[in-house]
mmCIF file of C-alpha atoms (C1' of nucleotides) in Angstrom:
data_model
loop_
_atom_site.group_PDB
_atom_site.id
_atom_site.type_symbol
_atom_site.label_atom_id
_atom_site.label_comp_id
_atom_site.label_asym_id
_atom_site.label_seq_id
_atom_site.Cartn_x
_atom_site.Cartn_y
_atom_site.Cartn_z
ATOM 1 C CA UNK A 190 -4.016 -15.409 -1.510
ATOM 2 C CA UNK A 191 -1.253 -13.232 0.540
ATOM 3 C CA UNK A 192 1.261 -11.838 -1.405
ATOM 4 C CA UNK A 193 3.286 -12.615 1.331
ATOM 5 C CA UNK A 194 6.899 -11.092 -0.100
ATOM 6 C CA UNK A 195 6.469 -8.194 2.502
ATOM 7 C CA UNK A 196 8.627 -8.600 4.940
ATOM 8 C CA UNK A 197 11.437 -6.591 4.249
ATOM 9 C CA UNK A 198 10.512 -2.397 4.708
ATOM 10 C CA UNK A 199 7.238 -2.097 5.978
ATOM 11 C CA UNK A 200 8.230 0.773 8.504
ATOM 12 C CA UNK A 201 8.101 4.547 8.285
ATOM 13 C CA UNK A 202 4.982 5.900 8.354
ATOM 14 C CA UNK A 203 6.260 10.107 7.885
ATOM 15 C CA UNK A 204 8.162 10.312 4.131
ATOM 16 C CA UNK A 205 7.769 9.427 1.049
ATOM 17 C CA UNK A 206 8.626 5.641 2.031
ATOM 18 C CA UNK A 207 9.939 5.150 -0.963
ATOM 19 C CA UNK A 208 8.614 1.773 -1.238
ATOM 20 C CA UNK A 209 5.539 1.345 -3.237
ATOM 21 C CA UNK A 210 3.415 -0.386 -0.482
ATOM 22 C CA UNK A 211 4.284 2.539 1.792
ATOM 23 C CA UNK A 212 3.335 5.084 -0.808
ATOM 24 C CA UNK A 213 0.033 2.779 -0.874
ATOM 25 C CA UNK A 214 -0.347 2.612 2.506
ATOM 26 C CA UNK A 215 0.310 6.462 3.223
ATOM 27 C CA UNK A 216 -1.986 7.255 0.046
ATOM 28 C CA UNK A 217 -4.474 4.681 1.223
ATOM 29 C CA UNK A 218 -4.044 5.178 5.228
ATOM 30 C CA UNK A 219 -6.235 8.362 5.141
ATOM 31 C CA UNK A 220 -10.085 9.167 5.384
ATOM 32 C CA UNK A 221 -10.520 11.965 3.451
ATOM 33 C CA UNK A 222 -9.034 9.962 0.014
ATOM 34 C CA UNK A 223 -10.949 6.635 0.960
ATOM 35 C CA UNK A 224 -14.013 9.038 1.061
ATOM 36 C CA UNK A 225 -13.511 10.825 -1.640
ATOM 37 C CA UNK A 226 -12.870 7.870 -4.006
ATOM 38 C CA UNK A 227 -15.659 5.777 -2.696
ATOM 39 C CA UNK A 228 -17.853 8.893 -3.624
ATOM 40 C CA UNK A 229 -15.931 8.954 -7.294
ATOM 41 C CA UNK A 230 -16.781 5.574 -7.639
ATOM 42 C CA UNK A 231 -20.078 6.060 -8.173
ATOM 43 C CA UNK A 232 -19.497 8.742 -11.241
ATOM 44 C CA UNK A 233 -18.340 11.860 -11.993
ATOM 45 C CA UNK A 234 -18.986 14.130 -9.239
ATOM 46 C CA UNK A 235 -18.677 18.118 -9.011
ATOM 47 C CA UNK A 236 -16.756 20.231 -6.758
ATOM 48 C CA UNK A 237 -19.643 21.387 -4.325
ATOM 49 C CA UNK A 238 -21.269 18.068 -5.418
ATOM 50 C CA UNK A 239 -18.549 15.956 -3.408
ATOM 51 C CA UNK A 240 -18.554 18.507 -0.661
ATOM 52 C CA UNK A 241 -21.536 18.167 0.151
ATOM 53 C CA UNK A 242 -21.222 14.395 0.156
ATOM 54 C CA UNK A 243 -18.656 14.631 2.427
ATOM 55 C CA UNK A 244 -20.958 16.778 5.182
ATOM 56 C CA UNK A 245 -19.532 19.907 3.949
ATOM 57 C CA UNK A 246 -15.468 18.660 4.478
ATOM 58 C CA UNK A 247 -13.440 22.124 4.077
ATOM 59 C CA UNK A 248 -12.673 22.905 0.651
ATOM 60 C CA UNK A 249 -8.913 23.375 1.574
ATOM 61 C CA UNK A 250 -9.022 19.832 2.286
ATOM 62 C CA UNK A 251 -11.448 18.495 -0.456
ATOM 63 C CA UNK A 252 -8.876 20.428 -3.021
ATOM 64 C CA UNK A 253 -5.691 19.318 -1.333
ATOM 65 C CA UNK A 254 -6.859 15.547 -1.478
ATOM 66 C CA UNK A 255 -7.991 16.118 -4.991
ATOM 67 C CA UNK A 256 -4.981 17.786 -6.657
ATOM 68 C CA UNK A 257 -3.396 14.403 -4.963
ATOM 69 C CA UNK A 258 -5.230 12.042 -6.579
ATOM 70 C CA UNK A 259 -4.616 14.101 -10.050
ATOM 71 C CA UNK A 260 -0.991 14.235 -9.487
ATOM 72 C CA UNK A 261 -1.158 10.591 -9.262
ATOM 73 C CA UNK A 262 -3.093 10.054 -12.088
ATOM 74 C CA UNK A 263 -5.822 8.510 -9.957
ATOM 75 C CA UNK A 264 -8.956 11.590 -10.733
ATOM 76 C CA UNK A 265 -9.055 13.520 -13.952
ATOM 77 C CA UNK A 266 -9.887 16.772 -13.565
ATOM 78 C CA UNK A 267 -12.912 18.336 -16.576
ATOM 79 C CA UNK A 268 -13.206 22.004 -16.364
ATOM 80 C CA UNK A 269 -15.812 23.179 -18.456
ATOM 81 C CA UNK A 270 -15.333 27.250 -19.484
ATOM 82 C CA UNK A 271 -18.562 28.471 -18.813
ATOM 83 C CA UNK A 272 -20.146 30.985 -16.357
ATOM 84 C CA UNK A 273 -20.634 29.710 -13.735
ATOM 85 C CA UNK A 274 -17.521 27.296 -13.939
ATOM 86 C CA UNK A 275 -18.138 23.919 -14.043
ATOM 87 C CA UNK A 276 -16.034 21.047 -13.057
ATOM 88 C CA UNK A 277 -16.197 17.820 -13.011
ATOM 89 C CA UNK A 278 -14.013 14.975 -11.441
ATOM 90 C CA UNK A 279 -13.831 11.911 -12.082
ATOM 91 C CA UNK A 280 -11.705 8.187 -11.486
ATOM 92 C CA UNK A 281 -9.049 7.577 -14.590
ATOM 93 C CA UNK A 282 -8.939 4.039 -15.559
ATOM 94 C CA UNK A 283 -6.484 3.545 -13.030
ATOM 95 C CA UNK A 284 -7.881 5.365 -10.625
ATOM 96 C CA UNK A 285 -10.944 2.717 -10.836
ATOM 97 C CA UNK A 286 -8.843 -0.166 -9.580
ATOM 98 C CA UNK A 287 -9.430 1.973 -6.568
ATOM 99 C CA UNK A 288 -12.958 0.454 -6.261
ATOM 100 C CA UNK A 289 -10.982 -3.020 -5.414
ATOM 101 C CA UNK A 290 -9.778 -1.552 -2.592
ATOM 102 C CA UNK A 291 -12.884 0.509 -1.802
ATOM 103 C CA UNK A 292 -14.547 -2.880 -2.228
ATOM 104 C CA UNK A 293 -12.396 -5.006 0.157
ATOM 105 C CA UNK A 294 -12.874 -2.772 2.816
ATOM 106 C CA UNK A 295 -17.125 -2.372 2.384
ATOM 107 C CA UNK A 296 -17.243 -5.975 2.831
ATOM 108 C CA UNK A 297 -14.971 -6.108 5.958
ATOM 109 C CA UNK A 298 -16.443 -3.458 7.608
ATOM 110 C CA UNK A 299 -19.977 -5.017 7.176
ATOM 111 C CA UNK A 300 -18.971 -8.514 7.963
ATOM 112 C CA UNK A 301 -17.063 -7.188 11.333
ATOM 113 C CA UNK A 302 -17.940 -3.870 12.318
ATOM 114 C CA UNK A 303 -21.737 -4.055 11.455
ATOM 115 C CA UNK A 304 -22.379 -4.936 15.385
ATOM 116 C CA UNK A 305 -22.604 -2.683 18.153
ATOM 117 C CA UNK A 306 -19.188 -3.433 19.317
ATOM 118 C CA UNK A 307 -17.376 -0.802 21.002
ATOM 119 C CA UNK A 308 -16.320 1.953 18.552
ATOM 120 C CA UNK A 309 -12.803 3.032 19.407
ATOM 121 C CA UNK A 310 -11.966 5.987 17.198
ATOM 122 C CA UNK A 311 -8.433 6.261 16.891
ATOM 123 C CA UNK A 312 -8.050 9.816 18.726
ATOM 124 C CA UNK A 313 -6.233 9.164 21.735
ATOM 125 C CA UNK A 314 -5.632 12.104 24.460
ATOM 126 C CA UNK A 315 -8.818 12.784 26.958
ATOM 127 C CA UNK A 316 -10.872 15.311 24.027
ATOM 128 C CA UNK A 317 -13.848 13.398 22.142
ATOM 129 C CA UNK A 318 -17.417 13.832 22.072
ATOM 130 C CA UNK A 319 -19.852 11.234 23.033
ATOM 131 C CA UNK A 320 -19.359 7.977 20.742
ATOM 132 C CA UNK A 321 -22.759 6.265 21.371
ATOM 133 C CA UNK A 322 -25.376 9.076 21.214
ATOM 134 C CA UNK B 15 -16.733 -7.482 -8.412
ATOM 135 C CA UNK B 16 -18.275 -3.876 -7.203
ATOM 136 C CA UNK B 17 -20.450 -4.581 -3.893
ATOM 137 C CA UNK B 18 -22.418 -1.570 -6.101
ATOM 138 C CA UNK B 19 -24.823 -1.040 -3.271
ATOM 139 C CA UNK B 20 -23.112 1.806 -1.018
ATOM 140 C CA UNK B 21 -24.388 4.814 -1.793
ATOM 141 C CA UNK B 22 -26.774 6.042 0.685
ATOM 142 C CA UNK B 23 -24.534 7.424 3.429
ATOM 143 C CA UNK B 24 -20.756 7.263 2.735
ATOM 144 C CA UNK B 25 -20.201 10.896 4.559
ATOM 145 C CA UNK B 26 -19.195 12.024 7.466
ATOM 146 C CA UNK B 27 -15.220 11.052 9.137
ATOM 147 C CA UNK B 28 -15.477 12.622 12.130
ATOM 148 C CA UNK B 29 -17.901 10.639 14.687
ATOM 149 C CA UNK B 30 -18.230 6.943 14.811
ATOM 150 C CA UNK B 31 -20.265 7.171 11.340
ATOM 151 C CA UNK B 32 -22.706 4.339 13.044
ATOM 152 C CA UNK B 33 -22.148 2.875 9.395
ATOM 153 C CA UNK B 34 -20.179 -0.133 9.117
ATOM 154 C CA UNK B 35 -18.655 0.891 6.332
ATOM 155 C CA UNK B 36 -17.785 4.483 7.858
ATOM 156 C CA UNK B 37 -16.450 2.776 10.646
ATOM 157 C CA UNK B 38 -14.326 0.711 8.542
ATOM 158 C CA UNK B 39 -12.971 3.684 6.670
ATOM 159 C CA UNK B 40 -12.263 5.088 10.104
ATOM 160 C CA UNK B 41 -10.213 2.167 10.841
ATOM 161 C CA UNK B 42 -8.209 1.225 8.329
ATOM 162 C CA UNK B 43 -7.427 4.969 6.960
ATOM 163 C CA UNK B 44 -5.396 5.143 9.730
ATOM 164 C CA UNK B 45 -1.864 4.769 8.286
ATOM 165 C CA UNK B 46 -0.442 2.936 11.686
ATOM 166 C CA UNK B 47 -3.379 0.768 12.204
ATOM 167 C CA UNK B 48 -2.285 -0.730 8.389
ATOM 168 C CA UNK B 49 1.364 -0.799 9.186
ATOM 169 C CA UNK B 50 0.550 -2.628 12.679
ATOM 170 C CA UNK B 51 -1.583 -4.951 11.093
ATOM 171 C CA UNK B 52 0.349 -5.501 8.065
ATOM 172 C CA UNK B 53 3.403 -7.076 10.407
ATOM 173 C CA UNK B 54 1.172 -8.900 12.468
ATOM 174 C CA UNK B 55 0.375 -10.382 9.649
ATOM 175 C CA UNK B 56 3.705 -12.249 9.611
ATOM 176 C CA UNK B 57 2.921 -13.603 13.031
ATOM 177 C CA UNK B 58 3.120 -12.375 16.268
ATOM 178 C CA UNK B 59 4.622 -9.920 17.580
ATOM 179 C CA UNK B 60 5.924 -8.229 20.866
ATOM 180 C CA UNK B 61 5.368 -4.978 21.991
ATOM 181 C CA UNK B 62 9.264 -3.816 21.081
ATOM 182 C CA UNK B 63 9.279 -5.639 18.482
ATOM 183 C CA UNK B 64 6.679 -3.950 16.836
ATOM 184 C CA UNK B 65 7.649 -0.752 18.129
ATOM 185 C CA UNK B 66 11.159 -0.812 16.010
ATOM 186 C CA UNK B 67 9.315 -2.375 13.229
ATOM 187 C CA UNK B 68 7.183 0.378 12.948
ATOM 188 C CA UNK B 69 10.599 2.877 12.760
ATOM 189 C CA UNK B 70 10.585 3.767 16.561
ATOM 190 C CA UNK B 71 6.661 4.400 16.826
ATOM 191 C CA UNK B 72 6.172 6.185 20.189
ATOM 192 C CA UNK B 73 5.157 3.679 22.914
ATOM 193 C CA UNK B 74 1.587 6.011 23.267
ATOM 194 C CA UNK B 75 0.970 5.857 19.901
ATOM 195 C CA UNK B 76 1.579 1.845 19.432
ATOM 196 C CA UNK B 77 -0.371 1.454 22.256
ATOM 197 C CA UNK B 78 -3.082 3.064 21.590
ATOM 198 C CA UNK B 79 -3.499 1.608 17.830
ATOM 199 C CA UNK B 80 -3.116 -2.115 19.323
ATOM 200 C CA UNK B 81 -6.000 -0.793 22.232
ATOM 201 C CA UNK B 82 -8.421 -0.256 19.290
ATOM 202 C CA UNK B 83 -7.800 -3.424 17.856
ATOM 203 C CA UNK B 84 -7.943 -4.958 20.661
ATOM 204 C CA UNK B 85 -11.072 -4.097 21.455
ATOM 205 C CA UNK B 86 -12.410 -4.765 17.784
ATOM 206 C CA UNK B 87 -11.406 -8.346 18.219
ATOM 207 C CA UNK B 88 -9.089 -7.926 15.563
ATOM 208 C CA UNK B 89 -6.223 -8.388 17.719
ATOM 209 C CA UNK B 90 -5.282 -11.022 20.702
ATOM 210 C CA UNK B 91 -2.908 -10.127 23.639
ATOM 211 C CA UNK B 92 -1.258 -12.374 25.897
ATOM 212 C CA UNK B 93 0.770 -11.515 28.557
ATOM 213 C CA UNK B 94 2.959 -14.003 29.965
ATOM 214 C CA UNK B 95 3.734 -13.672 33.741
ATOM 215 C CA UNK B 96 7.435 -13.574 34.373
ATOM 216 C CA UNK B 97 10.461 -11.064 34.164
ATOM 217 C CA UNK B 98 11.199 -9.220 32.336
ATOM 218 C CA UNK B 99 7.510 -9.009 31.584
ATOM 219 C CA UNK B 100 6.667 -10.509 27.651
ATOM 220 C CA UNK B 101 3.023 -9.313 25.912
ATOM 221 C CA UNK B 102 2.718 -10.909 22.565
ATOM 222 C CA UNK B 103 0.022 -9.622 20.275
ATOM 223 C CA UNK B 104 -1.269 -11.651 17.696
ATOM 224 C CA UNK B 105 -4.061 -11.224 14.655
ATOM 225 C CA UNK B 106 -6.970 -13.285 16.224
ATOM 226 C CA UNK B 107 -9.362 -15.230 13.059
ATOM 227 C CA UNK B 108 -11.089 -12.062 12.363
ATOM 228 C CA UNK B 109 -7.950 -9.939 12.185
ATOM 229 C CA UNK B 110 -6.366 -12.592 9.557
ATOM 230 C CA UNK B 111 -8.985 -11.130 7.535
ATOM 231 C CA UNK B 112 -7.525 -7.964 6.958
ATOM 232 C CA UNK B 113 -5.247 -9.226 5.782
ATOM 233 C CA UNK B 114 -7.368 -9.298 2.357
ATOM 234 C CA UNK B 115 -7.397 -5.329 3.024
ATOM 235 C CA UNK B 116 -3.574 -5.284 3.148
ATOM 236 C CA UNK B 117 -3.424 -7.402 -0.180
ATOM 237 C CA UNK B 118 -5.265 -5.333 -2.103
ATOM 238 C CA UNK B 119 -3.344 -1.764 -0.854
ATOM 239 C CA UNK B 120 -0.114 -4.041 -1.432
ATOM 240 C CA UNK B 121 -1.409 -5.398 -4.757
ATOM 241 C CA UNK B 122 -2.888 -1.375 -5.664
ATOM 242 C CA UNK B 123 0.856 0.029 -4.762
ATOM 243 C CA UNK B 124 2.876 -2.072 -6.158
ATOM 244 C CA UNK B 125 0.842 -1.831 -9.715
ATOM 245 C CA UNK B 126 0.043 1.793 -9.802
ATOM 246 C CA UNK B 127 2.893 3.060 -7.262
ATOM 247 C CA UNK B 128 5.917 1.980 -8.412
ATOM 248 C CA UNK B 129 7.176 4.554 -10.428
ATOM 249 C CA UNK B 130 8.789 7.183 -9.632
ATOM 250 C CA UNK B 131 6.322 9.622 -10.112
ATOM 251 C CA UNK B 132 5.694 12.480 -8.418
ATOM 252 C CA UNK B 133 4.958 11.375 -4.478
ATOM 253 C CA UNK B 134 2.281 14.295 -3.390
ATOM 254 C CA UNK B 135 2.820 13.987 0.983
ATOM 255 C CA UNK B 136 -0.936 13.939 1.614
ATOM 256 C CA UNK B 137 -0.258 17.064 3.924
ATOM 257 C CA UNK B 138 -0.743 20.182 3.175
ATOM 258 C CA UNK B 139 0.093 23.855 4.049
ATOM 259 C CA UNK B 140 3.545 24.906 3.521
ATOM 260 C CA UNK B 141 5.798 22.876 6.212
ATOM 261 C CA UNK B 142 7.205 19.661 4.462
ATOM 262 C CA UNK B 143 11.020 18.965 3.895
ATOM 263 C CA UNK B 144 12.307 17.611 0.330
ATOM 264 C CA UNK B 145 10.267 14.816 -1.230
ATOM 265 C CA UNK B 146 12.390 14.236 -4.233
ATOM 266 C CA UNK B 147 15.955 13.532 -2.809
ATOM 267 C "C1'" DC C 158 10.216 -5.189 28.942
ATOM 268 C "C1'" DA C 159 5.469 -3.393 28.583
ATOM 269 C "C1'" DG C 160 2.950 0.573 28.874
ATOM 270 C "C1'" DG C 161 0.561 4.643 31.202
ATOM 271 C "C1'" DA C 162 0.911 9.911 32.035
ATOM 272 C "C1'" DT C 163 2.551 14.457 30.584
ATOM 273 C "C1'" DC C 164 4.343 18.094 28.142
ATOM 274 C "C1'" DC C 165 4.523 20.208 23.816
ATOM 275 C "C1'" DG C 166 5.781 21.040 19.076
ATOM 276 C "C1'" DA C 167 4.051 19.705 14.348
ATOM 277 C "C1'" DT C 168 0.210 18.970 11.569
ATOM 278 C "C1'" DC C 169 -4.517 18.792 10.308
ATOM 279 C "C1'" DG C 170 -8.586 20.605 9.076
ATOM 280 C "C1'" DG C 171 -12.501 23.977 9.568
ATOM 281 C "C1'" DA C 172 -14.139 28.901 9.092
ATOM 282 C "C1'" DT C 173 -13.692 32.997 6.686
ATOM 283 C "C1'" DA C 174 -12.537 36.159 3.146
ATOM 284 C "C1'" DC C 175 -11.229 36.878 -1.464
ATOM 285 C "C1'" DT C 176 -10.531 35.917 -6.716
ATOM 286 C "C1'" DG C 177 -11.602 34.333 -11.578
ATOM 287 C "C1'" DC D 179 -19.265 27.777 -8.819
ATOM 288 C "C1'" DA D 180 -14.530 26.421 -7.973
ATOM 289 C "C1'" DG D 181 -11.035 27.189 -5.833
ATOM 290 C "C1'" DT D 182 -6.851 29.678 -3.074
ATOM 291 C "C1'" DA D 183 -4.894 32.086 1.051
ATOM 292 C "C1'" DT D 184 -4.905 32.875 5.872
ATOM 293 C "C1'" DC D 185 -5.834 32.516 10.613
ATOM 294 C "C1'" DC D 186 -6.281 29.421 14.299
ATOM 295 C "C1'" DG D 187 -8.208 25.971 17.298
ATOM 296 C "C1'" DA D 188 -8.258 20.784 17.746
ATOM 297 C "C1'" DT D 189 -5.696 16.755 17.351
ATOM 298 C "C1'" DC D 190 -1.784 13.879 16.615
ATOM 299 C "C1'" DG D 191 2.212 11.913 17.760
ATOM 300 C "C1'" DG D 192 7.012 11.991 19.587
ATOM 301 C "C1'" DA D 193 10.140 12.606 23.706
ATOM 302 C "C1'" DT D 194 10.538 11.910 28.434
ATOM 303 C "C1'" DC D 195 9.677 10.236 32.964
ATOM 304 C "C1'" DC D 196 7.730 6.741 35.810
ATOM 305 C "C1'" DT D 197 5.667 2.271 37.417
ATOM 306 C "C1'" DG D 198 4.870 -2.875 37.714
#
DNA sequence: CAGGATCCGATCGGATACTG
DNA sequence: CAGTATCCGATCGGATCCTG
């Protein structure tokens, strides 16, 4: 089932890309969102809540990925006025058709990455830790 | 169709995440790794080939991205002896099977992306020229 | 043509401090 | 608690040069 009608502009990974399937792929092409929304997928989740989920990921980042994913009307955003402030985030209805996506990928990273292949991780240049352990 | 059983360890992106699913997430939120892999798709490919495909990709950074999936299996090279030199890399049967991953993000985009909403860069501080244009 | 090696600017992301 | 602002080191990725 390709959708195979993407031939034309796949380039540019730096801009906007204009196209849709580049905005998908540059939305879609990063860890921190993939995280974030698997974590969202499972219910509403708090500030600190997701933080901590994501072992304690900055919260410039957690915030910058978040206001993202409101702007594009992905995560709705529940303040509660109360001392101390609550808030609570959680997946719009569109934002769910995330879990597709989320979904795809669980199931082809356990049917081929589940072994002990080699585990290449993306950083190129001389600088990263041991990778076995 | 959730997998709804992946919510023990989701965490960590930095380190190889031992999980298959972290790995996964490692792989594919890697904005050239989809782009690659998304023109493979449409057959092989040469290293130039891709490399203007991919809007003038540095030769390091192509490189690198087909190393990894390389190494995962995911992609096939074959160098054929003569000169000028030709490599042709190709999505072996595993890597067809992203392309289900590819389908979805291109499905995902073209649904929820299309508009011409506003187009949030994924980066953050202050450095970022127009988006709107 | 295919790619490895380097240099280096641009960006990312964590740590810290501060506010409502 | 839920962020924002800032400083700054770690990494990324492009440009360039070089080899087979």
């Amino acid at each position: 089932m390709r959708t195979s009608d993407h031939q034309s502009s796949v380039t540019m990974p730096e801009a906007c890309t204009a196209t849709p399937i580049g905005r998908a792929i540059r939305l879609l092409g990063d860890v921190w969102i993939l995280l974030i929304v698997m974590n969202l997928l499972q219910g509403p989740r708090r500030f600190n809540a997701l933080r901590t989920s994501l072992g304690n990921i900055s919260s410039k980042t957690l915030s910058q990925r978040l206001k993202v994913l409101e702007e594009l009307g992905f995560v709705q955003r529940n303040a509660f006025l109360e001392i101390p402030p609550r808030v609570e985030y959680h997946l719009t209805t569109q934002g769910q058709e995330l879990g597709d996506v989320i979904a795809v990928i669980e199931q082809f990273g356990k049917k081929h990455l589940s072994g002990s292949e080699t585990c290449p991780s993306i950083s190129d240049d001389t600088t990263q830790s041991a990778c076995s352990e």
